[in-house]
Coordinates of C-alpha atoms in Angstrom, one line a residue:
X389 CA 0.0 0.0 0.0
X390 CA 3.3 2.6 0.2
X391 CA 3.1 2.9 3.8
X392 CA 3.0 1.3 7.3
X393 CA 0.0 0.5 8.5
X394 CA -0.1 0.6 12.3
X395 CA -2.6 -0.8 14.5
X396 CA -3.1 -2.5 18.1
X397 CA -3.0 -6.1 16.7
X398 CA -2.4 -8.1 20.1
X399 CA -4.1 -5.9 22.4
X400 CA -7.2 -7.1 23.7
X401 CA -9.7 -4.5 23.6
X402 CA -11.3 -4.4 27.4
X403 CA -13.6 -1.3 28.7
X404 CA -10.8 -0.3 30.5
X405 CA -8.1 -0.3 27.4
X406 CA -10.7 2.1 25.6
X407 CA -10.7 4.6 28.9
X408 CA -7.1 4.4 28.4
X409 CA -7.0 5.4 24.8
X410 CA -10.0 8.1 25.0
X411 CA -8.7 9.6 28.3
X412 CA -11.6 9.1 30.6
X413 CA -13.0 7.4 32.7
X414 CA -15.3 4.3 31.4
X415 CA -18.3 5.7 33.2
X416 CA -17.8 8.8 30.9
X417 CA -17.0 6.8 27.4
X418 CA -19.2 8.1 24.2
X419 CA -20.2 6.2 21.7
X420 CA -17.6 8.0 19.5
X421 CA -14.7 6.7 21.6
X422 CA -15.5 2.9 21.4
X423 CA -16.1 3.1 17.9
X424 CA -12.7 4.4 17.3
X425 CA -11.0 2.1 19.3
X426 CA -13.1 -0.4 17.5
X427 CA -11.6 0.5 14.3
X428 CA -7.7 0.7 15.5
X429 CA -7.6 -2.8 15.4
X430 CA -8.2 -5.7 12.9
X431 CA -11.9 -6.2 12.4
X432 CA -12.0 -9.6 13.3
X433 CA -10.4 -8.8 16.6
X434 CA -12.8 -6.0 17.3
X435 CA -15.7 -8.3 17.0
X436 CA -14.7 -10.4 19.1
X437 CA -14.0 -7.9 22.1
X438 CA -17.7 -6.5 21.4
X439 CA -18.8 -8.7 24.4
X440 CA -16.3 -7.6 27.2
X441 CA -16.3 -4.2 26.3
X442 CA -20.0 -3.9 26.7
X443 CA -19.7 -5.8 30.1
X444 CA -17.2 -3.7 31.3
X445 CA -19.1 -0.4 30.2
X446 CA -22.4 -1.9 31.4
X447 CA -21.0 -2.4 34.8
X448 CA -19.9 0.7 35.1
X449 CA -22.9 2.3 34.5
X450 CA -22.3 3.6 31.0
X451 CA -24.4 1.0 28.9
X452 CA -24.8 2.7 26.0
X453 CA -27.7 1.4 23.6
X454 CA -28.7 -1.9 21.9
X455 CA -28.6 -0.1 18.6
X456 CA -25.5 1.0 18.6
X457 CA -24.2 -2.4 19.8
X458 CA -26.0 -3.6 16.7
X459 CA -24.5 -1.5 14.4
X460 CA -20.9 -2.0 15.7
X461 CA -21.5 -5.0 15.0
X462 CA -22.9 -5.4 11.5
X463 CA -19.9 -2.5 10.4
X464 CA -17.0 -4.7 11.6
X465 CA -18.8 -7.8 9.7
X466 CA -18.8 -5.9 6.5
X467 CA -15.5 -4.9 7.3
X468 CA -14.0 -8.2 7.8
X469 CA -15.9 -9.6 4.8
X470 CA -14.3 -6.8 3.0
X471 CA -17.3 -5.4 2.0
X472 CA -17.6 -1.7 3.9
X473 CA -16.5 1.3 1.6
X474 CA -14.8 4.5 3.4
X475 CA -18.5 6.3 3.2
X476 CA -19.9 3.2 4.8
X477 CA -17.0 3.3 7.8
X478 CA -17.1 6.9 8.0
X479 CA -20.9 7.2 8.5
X480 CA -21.4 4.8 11.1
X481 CA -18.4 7.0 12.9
X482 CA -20.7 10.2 12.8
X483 CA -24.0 8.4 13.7
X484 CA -22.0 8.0 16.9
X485 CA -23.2 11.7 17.6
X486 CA -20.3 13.0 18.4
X487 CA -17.9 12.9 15.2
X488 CA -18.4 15.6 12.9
X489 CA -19.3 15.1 9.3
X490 CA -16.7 14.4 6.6
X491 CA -17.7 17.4 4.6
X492 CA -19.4 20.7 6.0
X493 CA -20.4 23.2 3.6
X494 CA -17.4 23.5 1.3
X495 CA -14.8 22.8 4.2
X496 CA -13.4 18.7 4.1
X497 CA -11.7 17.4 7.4
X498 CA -8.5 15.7 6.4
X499 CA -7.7 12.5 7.8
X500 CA -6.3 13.0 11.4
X501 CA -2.4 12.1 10.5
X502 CA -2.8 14.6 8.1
X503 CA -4.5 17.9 9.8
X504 CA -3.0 20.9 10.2
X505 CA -2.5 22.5 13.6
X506 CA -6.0 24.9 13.0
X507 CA -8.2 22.1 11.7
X508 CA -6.8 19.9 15.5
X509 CA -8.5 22.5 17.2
X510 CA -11.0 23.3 15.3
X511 CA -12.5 19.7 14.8
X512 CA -11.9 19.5 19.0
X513 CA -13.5 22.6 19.6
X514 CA -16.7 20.7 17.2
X515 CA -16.0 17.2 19.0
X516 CA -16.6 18.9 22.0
X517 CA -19.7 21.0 21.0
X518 CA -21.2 17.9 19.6
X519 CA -20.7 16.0 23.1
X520 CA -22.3 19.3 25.0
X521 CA -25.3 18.7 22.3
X522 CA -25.8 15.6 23.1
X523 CA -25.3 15.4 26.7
X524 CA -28.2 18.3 26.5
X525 CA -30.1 16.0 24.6
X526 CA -30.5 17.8 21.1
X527 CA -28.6 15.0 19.4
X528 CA -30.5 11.3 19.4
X529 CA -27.3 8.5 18.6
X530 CA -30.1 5.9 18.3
X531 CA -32.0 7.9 15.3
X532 CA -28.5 8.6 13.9
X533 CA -27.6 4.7 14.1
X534 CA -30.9 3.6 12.7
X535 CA -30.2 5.8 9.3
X536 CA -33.4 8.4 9.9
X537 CA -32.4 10.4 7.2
X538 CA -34.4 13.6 9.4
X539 CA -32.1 12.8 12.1
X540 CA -28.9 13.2 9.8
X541 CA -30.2 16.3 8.6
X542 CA -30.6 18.0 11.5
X543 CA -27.0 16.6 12.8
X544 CA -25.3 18.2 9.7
X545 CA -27.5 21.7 10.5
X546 CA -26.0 21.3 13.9
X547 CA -22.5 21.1 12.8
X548 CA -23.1 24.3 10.3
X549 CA -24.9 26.6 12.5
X550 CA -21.4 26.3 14.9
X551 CA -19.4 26.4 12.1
X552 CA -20.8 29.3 10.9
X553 CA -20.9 31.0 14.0
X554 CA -17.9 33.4 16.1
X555 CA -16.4 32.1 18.4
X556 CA -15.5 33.7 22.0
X557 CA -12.0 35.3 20.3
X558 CA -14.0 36.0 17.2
X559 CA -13.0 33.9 14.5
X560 CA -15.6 31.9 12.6
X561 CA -14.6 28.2 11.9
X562 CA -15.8 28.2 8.4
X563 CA -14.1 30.8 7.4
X564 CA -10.5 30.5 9.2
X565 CA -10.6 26.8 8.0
X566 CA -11.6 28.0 3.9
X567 CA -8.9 30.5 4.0
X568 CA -6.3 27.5 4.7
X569 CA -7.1 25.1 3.0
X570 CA -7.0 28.0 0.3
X571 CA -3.4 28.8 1.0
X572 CA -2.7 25.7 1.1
X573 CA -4.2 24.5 -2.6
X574 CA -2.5 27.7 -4.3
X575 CA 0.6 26.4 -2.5
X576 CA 0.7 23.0 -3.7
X577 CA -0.1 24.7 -7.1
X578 CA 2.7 26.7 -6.9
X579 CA 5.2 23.8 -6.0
X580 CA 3.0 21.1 -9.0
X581 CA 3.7 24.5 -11.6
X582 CA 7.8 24.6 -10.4
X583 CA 8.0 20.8 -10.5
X584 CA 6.5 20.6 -14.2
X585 CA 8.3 23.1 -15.5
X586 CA 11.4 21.6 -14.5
X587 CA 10.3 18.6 -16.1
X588 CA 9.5 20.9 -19.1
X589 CA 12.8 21.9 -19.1
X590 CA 14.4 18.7 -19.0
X591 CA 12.4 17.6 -22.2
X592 CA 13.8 20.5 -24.0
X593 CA 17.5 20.5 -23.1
X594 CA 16.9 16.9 -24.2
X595 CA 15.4 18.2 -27.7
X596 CA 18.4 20.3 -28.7
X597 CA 17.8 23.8 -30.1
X598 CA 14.0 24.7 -31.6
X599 CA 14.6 28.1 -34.0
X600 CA 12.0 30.4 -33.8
X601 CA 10.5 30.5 -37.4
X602 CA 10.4 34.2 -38.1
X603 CA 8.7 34.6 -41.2
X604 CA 5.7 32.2 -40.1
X605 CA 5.5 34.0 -36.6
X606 CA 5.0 37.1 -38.6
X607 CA 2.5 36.2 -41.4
X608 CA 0.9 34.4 -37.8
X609 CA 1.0 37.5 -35.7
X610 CA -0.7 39.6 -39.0
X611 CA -3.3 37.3 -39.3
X612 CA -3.6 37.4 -35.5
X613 CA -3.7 41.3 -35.1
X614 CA -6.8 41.2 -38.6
X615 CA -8.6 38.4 -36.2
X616 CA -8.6 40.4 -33.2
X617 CA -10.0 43.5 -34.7
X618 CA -13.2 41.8 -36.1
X619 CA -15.7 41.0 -33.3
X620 CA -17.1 37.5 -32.5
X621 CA -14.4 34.1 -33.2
X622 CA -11.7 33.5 -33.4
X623 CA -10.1 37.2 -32.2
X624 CA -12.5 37.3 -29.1
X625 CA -12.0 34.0 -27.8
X626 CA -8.4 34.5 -27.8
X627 CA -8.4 37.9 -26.4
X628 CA -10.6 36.8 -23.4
X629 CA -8.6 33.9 -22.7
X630 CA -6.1 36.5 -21.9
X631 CA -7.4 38.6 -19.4
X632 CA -6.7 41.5 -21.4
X633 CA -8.7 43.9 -24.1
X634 CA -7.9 44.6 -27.7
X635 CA -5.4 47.8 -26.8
X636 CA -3.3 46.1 -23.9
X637 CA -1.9 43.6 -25.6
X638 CA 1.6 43.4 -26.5
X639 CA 2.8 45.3 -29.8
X640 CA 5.8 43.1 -30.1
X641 CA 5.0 40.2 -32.6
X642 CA 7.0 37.3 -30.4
X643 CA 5.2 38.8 -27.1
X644 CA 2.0 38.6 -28.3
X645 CA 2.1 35.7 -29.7
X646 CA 3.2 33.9 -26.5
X647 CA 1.0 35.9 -24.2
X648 CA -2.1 34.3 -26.8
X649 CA -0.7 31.1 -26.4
X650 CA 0.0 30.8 -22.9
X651 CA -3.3 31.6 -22.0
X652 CA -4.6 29.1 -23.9
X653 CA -3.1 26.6 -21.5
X654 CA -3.9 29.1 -18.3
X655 CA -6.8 30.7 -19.1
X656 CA -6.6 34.5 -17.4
X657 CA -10.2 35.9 -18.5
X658 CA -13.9 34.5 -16.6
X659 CA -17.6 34.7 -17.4
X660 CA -18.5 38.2 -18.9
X661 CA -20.7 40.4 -15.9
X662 CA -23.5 42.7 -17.5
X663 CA -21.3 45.8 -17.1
X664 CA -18.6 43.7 -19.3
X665 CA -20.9 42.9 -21.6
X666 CA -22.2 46.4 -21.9
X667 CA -18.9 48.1 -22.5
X668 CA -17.9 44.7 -24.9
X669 CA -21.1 46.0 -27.1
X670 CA -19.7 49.9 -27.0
X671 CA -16.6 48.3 -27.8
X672 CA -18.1 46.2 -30.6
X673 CA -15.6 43.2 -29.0
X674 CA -18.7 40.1 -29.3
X675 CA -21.2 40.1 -31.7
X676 CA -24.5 40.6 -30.0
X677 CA -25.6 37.0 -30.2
X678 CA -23.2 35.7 -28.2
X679 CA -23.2 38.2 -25.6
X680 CA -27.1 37.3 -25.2
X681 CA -26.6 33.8 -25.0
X682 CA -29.3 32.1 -22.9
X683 CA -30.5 35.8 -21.7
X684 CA -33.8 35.1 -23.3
X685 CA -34.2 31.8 -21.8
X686 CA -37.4 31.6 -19.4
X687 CA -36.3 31.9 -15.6
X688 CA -37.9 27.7 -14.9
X689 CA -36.4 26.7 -17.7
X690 CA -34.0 23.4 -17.4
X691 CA -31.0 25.6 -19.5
X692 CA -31.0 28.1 -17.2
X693 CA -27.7 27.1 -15.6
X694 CA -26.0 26.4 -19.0
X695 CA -22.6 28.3 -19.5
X696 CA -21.9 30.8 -22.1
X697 CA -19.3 29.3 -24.9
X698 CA -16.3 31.4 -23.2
X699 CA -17.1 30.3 -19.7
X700 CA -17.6 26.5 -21.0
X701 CA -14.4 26.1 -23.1
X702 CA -12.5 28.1 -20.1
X703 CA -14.0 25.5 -17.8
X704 CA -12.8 22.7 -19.9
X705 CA -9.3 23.9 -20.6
X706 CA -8.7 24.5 -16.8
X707 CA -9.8 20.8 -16.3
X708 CA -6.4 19.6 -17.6
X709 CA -4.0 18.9 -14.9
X710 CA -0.1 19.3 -14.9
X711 CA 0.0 15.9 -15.8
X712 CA -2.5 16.1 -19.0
X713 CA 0.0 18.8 -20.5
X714 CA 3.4 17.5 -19.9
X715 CA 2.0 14.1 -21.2
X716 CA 1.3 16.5 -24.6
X717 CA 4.3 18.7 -24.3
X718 CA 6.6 15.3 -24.5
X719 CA 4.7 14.1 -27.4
X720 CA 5.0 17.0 -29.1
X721 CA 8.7 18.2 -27.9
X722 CA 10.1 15.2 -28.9
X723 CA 8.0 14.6 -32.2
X724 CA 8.5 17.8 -33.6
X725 CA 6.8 19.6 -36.4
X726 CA 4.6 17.2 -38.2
X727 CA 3.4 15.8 -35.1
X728 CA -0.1 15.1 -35.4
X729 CA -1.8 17.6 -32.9
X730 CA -5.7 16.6 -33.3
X731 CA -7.4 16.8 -30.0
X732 CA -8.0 12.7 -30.3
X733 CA -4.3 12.6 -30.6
X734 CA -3.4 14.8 -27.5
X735 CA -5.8 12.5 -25.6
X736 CA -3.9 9.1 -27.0
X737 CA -0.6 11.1 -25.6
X738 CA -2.2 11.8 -22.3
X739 CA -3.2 7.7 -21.9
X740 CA 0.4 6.6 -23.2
X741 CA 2.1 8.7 -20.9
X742 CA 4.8 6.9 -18.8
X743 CA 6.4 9.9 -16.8
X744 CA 8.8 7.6 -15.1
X745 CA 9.6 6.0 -18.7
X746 CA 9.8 9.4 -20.9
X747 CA 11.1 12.0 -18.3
X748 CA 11.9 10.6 -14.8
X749 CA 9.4 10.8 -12.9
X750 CA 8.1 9.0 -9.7
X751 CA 5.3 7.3 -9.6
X752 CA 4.2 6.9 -6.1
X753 CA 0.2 5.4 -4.6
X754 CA -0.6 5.8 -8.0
X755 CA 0.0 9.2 -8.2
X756 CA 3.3 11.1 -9.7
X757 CA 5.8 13.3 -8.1
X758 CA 8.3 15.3 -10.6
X759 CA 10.8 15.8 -7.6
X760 CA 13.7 13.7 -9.8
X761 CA 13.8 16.0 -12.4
X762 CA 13.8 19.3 -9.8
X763 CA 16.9 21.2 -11.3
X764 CA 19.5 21.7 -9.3
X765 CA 19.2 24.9 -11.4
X766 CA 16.4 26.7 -13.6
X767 CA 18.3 28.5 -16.0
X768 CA 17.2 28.6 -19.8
X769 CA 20.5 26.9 -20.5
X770 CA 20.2 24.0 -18.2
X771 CA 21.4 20.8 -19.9
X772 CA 20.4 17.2 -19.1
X773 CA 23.0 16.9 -17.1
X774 CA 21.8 19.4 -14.8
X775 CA 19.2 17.4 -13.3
X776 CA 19.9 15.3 -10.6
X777 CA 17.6 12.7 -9.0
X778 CA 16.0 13.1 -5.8
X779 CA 15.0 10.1 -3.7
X780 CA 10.8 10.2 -2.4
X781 CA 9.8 8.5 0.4
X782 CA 6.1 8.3 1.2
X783 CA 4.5 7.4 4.5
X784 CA 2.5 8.9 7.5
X785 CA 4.4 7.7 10.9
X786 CA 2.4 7.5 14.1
X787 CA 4.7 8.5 16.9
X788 CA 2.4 6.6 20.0
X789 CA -0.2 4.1 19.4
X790 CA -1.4 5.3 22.5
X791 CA -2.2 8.6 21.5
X792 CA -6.0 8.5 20.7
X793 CA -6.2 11.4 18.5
X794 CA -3.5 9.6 16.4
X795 CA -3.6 6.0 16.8
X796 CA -7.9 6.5 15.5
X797 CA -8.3 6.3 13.2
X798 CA -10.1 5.0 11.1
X799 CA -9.7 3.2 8.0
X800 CA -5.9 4.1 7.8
X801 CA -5.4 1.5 11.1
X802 CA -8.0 -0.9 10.4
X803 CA -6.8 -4.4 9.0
X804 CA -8.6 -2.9 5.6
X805 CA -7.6 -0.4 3.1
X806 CA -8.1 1.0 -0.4
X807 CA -7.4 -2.1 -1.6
X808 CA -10.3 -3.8 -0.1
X809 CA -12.7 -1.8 -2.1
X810 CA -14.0 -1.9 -5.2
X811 CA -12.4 0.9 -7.1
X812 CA -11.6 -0.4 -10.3
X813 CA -8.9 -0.9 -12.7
X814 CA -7.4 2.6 -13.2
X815 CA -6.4 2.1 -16.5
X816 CA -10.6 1.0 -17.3
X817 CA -11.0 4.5 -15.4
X818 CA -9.5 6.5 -17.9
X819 CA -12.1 8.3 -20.0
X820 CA -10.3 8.7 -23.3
X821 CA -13.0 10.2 -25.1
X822 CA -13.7 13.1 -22.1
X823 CA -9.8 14.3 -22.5
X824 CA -10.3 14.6 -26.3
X825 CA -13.4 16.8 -25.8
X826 CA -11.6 19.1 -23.3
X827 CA -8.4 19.2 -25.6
X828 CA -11.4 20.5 -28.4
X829 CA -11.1 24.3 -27.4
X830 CA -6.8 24.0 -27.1
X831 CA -6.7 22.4 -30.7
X832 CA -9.0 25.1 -32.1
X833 CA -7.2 28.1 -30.6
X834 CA -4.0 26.3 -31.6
X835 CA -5.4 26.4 -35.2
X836 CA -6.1 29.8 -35.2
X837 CA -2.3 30.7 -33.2
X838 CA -0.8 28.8 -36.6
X839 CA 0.7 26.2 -33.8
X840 CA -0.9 23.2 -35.7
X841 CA -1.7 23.5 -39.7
X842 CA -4.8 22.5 -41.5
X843 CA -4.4 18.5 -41.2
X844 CA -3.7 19.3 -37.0
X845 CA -0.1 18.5 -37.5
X846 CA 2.2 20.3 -35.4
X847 CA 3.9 23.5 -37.1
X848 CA 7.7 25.0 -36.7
X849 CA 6.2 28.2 -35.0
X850 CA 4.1 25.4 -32.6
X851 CA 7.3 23.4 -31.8
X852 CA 9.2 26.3 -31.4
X853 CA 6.1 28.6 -29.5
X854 CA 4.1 25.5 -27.4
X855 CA 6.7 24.8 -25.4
X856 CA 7.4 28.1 -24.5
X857 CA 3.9 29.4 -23.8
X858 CA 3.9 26.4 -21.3
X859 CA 6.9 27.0 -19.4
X860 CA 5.3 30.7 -19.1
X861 CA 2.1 29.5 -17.9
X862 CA 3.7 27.5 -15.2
X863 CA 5.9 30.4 -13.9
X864 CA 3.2 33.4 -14.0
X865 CA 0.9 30.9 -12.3
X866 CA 3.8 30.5 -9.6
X867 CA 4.7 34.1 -9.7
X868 CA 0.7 35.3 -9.4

């Protein structure tokens, strides 16, 4: 599985051993507290401590309820068996009453190995306002347990209204929480952008030298400059891709062209607002018809959510990974012109791609990591040579199985794992036809940029241009 799994195996699980684990006292155990100690050791194990932990919990005067018993029971069956998926595990955790929901509103708890410092106190603060809850009574565990889908509505409202609520210093849970996790996603952007383009880089000092084809960047630029005077496609597409207007783009033919092309591949523009489409109409930048797109559509009607043509081919483009576009960059790169560029063959590229095999790159839990080919150095003339390979471990280390915010949970202890459910072949996952259709919009911008010639064969100005564009589009993400 690419990592230790650690658990309790040969550790009887006694009342008392779950006290120890959940810090109380057994008279004060939750339901929440025996389910995770439950699921810290091998299923079969757990089901058979079941008796002597309700003995010991019902001689202390802490009996908990016959449904819960029952449910214990019939999740660690399925889990032995092999048969319980994560939601399946997860849910009968938060029917305990007490364990916050998996996703609230647009916030997602990570995995407790994994949580940063605020979302440790944050889910404690909730653990404990969920126990004050139901200690008052407002939460029913046996509703919760039997699957009363009112019950699980009114849990979740729970969790939201103190989510979305100051607390004493003044900070509201929701919020603090959003504005890390989106720190944290442009971070990881930021690093995925650095690590491709070195890969990038690495194809190209492989390539050798790629001219720039002067006289076709010019009659390219000319037919540009013609396109983005007239209104409607393909000048307006283009333009909005980039951000910018008619006036602020770059005068210098190799500039433009580049700043055209990199936002093809990191798209700078959005959805038009009224006021843009206003001034677009003074500006005579979109013909009128698809500035009006779906305005006359009745307000019950079942298109009312459907996108404009910029904000859909927008969306699509920006649902191509890092991984989607090196996969075409080394097809290309190494191909050269000629290359055939249709959007069915950037979709083949992207199911062929062995980044291990074609540029050094780790493939780790089924995922890939471009640390080997980090550059010692990111210079324009970096060589080959240049980049050195850089060992990746992977793993999450528990420091104290005794620790019971650490050695819970879940799924990640348990004597199951991804493995035992049914995900799939990945390779029968890939959805060849649903790259092409994304890779639709690139290949007709491309056209237009003179990157990829009538028969959607790669051109000199593309092999020299692409590459380029790309490399841009992963520093100005970094740099924004």
């Amino acid at each position: 599985m690419g990592r230790e799994r650690r658990t309790l195996r040969g550790v009887e699980l006694q009342a008392d051993r779950v006290a120890d684990l959940a810090h109380r006292r057994v008279a004060e155990l939750r339901r929440r507290d025996v389910a995770i100690a439950l699921l810290s050791v091998p299923a079969a194990d757990a089901l058979a401590s079941l008796p002597t932990i309700r003995r010991g919990l019902l001689a202390a005067g802490n009996p908990l309820s016959a449904p819960f018993w029952e449910s214990a029971e019939t999740i660690l069956q399925k889990i032995s068996e092999h048969d319980a998926t994560f939601g399946d595990v997860h849910g009968w955790l938060e029917a305990t009453g007490t364990e916050p929901t998996g996703i609230i509103g647009l916030h997602v708890w990570a995995e407790p190995a994994t949580r940063s410092p605020l979302q440790e106190e944050m889910h404690a603060r909730l653990v404990g306002h969920l126990e004050e809850l139901l200690a008052a009574g407002e939460i029913d565990p046996d509703r919760l347990a039997t699957g009363d889908d009112d019950a699980r509505r009114e849990y979740v409202t729970l969790q939201e209204r103190w989510m979305t609520s100051p607390l004493p210093d003044g900070r509201v849970p929701m919020t603090v929480l959003l504005d890390e996790q989106d720190e944290a996603f442009l971070a990881d952007w930021a690093a995925a952008d650095a690590e491709a383009r070195a890969a990038l880089h690495s194809m190209l000092a492989a390539a050798g030298e790629r001219p720039r084809p002067a006289a076709d960047l010019r009659a390219a630029v000319a037919k540009l400059r013609g396109d983005i005077a007239q209104p409607g496609w393909p000048g307006q597409m283009l333009v909005s891709f980039s951000g910018r207007n008619a006036d602020s783009l770059p005068s210098d033919d190799a500039e433009l062209w580049l700043t055209l092309a990199t936002s093809v591949a990191a798209p700078q523009g959005g959805p038009l607002s009224d006021e843009d489409k206003e001034f677009a109409r003074a500006m005579e930048w979109a013909e009128e018809e698809d500035l009006e797109f779906g305005d006359d559509l009745d307000d019950e009607s079942d298109h009312e959510d459907e996108p404009d043509e910029l904000s859909a081919a927008i969306a699509a483009v920006c649902a191509l990974d890092h991984f989607d576009w090196l996969a075409v960059m080394s097809a290309l790169v190494t191909g050269g012109p000629g290359t055939p560029a249709s959007a069915a063959d950037l979709a083949r590229y992207v199911r062929d791609f062995d980044p291990e095999q074609v540029i050094g790159l780790s493939v780790v839990d089924n995922d890939f990591s471009f640390a080997p080919t980090v550059a010692a150095v990111e210079s324009e003339d970096a060589d080959a040579d240049d980049y050195a390979d850089v060992e990746i471990e992977a793993g999450v280390e528990v420091d104290d199985d005794d620790d019971f915010d650490k050695a819970t949970l879940l799924f990640e202890d348990a004597d199951f794992g991804a493995s035992d459910f049914d995900e799939g072949d990945d390779d029968e996952d890939f959805d060849e036809l649903s790259i092409e259709e994304l890779f639709l919009n690139v290949t007709a911008m491309w056209s237009v940029l003179g990157a990829i010639d009538s028969d959607d064969r790669l051109t000199p100005l593309g092999w020299w241009g692409l590459p380029e564009a790309m490399s841009r589009a992963w520093t100005e993400s970094e740099a924004d």
